[in-house]
CSV table of N, CA and C in Angstrom, one decimal:
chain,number,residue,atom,x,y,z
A,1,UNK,N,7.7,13.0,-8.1
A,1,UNK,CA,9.1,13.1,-7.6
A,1,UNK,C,9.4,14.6,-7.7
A,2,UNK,N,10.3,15.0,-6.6
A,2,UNK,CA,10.7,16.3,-6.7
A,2,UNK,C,12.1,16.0,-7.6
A,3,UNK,N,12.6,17.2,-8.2
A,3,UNK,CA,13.9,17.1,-8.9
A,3,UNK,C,15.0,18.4,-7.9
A,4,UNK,N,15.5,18.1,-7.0
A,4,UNK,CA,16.6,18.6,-6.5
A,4,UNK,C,17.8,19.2,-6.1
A,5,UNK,N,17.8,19.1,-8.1
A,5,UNK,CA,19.6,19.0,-8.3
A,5,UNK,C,19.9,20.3,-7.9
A,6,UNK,N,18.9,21.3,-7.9
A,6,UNK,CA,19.5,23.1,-7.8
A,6,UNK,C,20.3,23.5,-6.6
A,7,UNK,N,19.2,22.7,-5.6
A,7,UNK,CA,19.9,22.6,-4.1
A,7,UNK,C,20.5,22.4,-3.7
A,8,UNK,N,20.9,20.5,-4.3
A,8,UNK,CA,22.4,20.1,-4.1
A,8,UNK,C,23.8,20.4,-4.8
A,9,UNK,N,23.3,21.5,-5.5
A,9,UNK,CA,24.3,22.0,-6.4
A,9,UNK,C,24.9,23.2,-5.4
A,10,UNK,N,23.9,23.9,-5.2
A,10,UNK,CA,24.2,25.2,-4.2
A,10,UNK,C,24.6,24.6,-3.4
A,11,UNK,N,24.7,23.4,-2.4
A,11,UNK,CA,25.5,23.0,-1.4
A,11,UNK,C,26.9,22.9,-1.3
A,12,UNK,N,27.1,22.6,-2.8
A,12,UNK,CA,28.6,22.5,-3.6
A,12,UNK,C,28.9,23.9,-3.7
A,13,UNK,N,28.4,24.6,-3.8
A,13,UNK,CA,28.6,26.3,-4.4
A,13,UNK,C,29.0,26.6,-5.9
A,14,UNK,N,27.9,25.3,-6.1
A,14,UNK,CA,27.3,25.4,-8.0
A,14,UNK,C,26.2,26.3,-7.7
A,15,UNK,N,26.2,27.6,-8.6
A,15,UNK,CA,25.0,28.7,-9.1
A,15,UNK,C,25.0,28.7,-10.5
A,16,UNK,N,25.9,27.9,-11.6
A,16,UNK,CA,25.0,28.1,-12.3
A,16,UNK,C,25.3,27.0,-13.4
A,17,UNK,N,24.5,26.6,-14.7
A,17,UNK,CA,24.9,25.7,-15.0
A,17,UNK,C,26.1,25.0,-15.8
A,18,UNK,N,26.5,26.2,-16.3
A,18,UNK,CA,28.2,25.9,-16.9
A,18,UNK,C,29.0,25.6,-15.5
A,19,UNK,N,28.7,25.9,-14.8
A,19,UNK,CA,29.4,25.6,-13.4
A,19,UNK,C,29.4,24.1,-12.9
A,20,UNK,N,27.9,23.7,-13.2
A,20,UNK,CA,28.2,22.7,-13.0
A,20,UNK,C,27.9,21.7,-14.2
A,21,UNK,N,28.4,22.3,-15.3
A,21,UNK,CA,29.1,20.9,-16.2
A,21,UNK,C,30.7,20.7,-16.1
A,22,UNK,N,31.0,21.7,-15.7
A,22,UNK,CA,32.3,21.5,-15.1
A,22,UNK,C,32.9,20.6,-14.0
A,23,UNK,N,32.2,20.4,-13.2
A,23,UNK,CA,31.5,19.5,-12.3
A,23,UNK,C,31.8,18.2,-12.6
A,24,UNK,N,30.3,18.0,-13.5
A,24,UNK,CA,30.9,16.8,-14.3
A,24,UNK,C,31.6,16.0,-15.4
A,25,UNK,N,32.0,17.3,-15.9
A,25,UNK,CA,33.4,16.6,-16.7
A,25,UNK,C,34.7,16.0,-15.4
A,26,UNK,N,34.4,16.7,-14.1
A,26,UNK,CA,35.6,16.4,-13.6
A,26,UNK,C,35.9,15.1,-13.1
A,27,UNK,N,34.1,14.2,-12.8
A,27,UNK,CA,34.2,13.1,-12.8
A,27,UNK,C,34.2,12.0,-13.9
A,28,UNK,N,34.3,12.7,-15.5
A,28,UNK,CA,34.4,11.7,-16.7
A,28,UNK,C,32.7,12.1,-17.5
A,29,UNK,N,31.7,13.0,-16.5
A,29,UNK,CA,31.1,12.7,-17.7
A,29,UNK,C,30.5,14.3,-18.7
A,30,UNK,N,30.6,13.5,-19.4
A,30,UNK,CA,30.9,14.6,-20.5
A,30,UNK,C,29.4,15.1,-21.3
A,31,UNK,N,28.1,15.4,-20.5
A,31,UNK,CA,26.3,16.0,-21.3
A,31,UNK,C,27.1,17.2,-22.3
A,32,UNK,N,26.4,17.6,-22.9
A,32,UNK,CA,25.9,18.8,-23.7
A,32,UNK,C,25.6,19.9,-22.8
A,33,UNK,N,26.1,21.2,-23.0
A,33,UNK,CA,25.3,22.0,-21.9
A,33,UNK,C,24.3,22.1,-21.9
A,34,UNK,N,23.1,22.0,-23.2
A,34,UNK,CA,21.9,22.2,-23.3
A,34,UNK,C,21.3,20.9,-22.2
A,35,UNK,N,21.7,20.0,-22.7
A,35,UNK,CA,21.5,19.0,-21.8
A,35,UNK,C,21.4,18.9,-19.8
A,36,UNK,N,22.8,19.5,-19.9
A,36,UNK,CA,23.4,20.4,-18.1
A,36,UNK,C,22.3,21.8,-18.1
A,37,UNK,N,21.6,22.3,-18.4
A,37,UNK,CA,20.4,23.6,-18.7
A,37,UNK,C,19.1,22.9,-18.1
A,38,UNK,N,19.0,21.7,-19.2
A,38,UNK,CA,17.4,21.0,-18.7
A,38,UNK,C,17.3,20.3,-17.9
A,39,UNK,N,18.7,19.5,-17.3
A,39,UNK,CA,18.3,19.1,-16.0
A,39,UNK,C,18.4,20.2,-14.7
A,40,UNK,N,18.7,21.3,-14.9
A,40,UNK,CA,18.8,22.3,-14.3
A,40,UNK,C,17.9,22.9,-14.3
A,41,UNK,N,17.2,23.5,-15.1
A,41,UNK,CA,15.9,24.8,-15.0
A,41,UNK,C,14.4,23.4,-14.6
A,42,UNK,N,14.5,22.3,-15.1
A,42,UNK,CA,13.5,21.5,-15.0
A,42,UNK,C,13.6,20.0,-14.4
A,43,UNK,N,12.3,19.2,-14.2
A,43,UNK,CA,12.5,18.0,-13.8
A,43,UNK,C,12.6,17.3,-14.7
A,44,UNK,N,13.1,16.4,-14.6
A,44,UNK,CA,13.7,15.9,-16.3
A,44,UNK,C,12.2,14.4,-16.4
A,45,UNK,N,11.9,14.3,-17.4
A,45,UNK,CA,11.2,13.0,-17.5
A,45,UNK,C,11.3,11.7,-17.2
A,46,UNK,N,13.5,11.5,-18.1
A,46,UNK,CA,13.8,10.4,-17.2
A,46,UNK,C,15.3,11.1,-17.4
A,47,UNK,N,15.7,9.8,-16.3
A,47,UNK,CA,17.2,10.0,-16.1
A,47,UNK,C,17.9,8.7,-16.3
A,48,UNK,N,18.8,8.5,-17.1
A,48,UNK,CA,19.4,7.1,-16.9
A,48,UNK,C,20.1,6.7,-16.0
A,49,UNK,N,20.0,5.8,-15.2
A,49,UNK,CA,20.9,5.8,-14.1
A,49,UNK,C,22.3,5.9,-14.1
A,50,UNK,N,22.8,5.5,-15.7
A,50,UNK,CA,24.6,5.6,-15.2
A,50,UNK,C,24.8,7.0,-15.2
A,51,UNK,N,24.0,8.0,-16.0
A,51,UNK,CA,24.1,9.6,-15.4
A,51,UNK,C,23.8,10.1,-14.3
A,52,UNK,N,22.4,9.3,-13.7
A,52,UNK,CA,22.4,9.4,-12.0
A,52,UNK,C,23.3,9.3,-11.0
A,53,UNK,N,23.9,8.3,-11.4
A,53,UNK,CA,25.8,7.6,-10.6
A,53,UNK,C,26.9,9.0,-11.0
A,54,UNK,N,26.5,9.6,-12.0
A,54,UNK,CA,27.9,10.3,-12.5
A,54,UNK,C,27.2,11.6,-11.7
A,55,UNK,N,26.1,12.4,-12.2
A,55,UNK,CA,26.0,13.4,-11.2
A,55,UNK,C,26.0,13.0,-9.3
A,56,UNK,N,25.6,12.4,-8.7
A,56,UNK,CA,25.7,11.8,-7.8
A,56,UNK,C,27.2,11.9,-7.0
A,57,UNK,N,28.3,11.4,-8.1
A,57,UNK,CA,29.6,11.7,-7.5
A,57,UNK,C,30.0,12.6,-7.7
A,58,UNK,N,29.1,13.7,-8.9
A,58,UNK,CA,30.0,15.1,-9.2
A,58,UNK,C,29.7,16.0,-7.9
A,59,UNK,N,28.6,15.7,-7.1
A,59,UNK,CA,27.8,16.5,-6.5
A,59,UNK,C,28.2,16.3,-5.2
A,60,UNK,N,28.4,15.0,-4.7
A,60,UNK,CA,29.3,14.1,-3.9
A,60,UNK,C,27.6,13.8,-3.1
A,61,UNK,N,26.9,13.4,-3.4
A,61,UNK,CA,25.6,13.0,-3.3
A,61,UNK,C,24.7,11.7,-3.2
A,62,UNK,N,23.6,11.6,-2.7
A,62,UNK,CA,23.1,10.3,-3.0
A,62,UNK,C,21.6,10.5,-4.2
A,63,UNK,N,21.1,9.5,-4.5
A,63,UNK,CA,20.0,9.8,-5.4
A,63,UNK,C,18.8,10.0,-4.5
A,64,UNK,N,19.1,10.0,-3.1
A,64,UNK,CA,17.6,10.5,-1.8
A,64,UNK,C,17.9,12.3,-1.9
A,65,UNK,N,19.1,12.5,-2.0
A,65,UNK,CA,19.0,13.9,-2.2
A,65,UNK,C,18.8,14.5,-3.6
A,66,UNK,N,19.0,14.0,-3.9
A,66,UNK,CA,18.4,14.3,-5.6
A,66,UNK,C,17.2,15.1,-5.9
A,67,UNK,N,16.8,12.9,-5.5
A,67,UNK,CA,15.1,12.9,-5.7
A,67,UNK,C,14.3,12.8,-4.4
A,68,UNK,N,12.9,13.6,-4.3
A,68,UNK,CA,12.1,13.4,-3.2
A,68,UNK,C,10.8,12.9,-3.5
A,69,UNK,N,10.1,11.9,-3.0
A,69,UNK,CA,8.8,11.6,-3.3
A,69,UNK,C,7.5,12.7,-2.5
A,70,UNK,N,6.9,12.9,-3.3
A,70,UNK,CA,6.1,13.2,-3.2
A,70,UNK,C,4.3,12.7,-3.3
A,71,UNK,N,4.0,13.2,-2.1
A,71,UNK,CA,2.7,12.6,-2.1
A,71,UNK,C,1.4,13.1,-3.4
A,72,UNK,N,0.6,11.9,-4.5
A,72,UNK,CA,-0.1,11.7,-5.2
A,72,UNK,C,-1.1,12.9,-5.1
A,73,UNK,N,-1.6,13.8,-5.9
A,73,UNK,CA,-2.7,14.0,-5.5
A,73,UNK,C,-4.0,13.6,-5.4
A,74,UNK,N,-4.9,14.0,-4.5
A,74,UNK,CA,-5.8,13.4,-4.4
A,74,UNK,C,-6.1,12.2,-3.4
A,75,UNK,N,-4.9,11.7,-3.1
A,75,UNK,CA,-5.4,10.1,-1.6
A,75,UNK,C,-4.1,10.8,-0.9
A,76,UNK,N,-4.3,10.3,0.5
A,76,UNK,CA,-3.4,10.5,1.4
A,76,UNK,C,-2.8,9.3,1.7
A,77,UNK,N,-3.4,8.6,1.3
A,77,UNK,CA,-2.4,7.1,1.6
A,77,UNK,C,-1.7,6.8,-0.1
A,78,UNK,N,-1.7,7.6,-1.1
A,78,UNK,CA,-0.5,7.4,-2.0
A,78,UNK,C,-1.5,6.1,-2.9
A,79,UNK,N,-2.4,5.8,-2.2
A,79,UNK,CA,-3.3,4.8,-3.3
A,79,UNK,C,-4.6,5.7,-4.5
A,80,UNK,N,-4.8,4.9,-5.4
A,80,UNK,CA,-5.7,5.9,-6.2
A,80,UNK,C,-7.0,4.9,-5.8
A,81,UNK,N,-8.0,5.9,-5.7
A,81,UNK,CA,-9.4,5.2,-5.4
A,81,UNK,C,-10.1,4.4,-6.9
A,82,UNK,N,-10.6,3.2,-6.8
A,82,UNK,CA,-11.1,2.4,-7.2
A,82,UNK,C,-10.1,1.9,-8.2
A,83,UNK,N,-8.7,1.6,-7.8
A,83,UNK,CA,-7.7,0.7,-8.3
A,83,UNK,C,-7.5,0.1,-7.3
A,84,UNK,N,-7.6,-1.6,-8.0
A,84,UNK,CA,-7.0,-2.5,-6.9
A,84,UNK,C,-5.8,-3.7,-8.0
A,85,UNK,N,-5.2,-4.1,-7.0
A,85,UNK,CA,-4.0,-5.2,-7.8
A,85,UNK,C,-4.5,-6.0,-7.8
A,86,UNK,N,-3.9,-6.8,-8.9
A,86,UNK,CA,-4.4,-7.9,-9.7
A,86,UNK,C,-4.6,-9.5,-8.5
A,87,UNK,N,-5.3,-9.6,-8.7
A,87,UNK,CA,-6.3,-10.7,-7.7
A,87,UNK,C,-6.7,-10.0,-6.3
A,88,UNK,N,-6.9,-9.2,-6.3
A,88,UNK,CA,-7.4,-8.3,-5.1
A,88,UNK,C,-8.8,-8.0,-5.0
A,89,UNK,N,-9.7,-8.8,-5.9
A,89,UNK,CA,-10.8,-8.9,-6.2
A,89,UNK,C,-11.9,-9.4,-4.8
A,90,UNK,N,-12.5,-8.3,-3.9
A,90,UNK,CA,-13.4,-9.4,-2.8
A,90,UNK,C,-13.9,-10.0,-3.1
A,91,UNK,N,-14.2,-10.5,-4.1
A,91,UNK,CA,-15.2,-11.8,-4.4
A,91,UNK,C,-14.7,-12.6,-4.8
A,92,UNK,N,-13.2,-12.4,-4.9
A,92,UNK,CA,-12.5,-13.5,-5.3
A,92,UNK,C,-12.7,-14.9,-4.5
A,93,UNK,N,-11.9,-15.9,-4.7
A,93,UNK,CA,-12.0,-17.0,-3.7
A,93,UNK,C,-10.5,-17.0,-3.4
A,94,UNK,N,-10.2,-18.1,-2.6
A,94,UNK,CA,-8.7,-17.9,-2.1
A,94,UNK,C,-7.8,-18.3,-2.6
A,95,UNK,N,-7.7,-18.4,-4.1
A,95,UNK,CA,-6.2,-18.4,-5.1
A,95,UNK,C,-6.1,-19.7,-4.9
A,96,UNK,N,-7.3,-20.8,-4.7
A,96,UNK,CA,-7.1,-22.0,-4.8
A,96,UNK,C,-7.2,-22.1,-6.9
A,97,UNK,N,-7.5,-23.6,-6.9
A,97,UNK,CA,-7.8,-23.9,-8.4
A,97,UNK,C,-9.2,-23.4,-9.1
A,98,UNK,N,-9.1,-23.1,-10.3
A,98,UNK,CA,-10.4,-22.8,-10.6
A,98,UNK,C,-11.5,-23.5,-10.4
A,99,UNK,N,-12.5,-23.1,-10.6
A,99,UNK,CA,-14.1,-23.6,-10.3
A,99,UNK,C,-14.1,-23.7,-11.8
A,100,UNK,N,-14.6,-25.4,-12.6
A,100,UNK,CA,-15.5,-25.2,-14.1
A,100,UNK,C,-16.6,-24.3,-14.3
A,101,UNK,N,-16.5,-23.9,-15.2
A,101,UNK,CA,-18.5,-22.9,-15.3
A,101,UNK,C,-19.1,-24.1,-15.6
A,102,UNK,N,-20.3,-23.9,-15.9
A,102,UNK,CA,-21.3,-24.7,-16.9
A,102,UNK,C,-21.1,-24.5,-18.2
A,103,UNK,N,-21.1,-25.3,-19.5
A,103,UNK,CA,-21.0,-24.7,-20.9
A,103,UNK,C,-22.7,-24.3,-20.9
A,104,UNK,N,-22.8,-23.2,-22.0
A,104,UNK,CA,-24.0,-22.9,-22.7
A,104,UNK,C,-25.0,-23.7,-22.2
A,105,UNK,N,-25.4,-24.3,-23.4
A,105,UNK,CA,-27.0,-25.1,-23.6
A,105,UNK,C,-26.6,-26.4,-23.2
A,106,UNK,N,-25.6,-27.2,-22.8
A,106,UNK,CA,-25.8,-28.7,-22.9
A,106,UNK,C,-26.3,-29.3,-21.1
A,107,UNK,N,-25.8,-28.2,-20.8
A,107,UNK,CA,-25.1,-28.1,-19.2
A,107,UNK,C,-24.6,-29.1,-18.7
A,108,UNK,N,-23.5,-29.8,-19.4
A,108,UNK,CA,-22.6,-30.8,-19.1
A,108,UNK,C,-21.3,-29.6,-18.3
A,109,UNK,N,-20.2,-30.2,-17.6
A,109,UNK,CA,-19.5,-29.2,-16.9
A,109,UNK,C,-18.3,-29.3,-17.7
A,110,UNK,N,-17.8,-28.0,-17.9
A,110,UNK,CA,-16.2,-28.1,-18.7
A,110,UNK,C,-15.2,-28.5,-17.4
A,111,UNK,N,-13.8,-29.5,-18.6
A,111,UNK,CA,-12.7,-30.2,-17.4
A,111,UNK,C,-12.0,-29.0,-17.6
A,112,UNK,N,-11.2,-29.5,-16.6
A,112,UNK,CA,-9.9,-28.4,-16.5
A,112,UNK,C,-8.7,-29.2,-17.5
A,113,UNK,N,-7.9,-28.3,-17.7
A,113,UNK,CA,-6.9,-29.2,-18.6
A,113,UNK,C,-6.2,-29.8,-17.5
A,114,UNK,N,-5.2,-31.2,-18.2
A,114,UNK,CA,-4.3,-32.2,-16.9
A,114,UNK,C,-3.3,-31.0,-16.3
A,115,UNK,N,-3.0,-31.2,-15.6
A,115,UNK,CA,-1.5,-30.6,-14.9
A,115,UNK,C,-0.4,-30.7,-15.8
């Protein structure tokens, strides 16, 4: 993800970050400036969304301007090579009911449990 906020701040004609905690005190919410710094100089790790919603209206913004996805490195289609999802297996069979194995040594066949 890209982090965007610097941009959509300058659209406001926020340059700097006391500038824009002021911002969002004016919609009720009330960070730490150190806090208003780090989402500022950096991409943040996470973001809670009801702070998403509060910068969002300080900025008068949506979270597509925010945030931008970015393509993975390494695949162009955004998939990672030799990961597949769960039952995506080709040798699978078609998601019908299981097949018994054989047990061990007796080779009598195991049941399935009742329904």
């Amino acid at each position: 993800m890209k982090w965007n906020l610097r941009w959509v701040a300058a659209r406001q004609d926020i340059w700097r970050p006391s500038d824009l905690k002021t911002a969002f005190e004016a919609v009720g919410f009330t960070p730490s400036l150190s806090k208003v710094c780090a989402l500022w100089s950096a991409r943040p790790v996470t973001v809670r969304l009801d702070d998403l919603d509060m910068i969002c209206a300080a900025l008068k913004c949506t979270v597509a301007d925010l945030m931008e996805a970015e393509p993975l490195a390494g695949g162009e289609s955004g998939e990672q090579e030799g990961q597949q999802a769960v039952g995506q297996d080709p040798g699978a069979g078609s998601g019908g009911r299981p097949v018994p194995k054989q047990s061990g040594g007796k080779g009598a066949v195991r049941r399935l449990p009742p329904n």
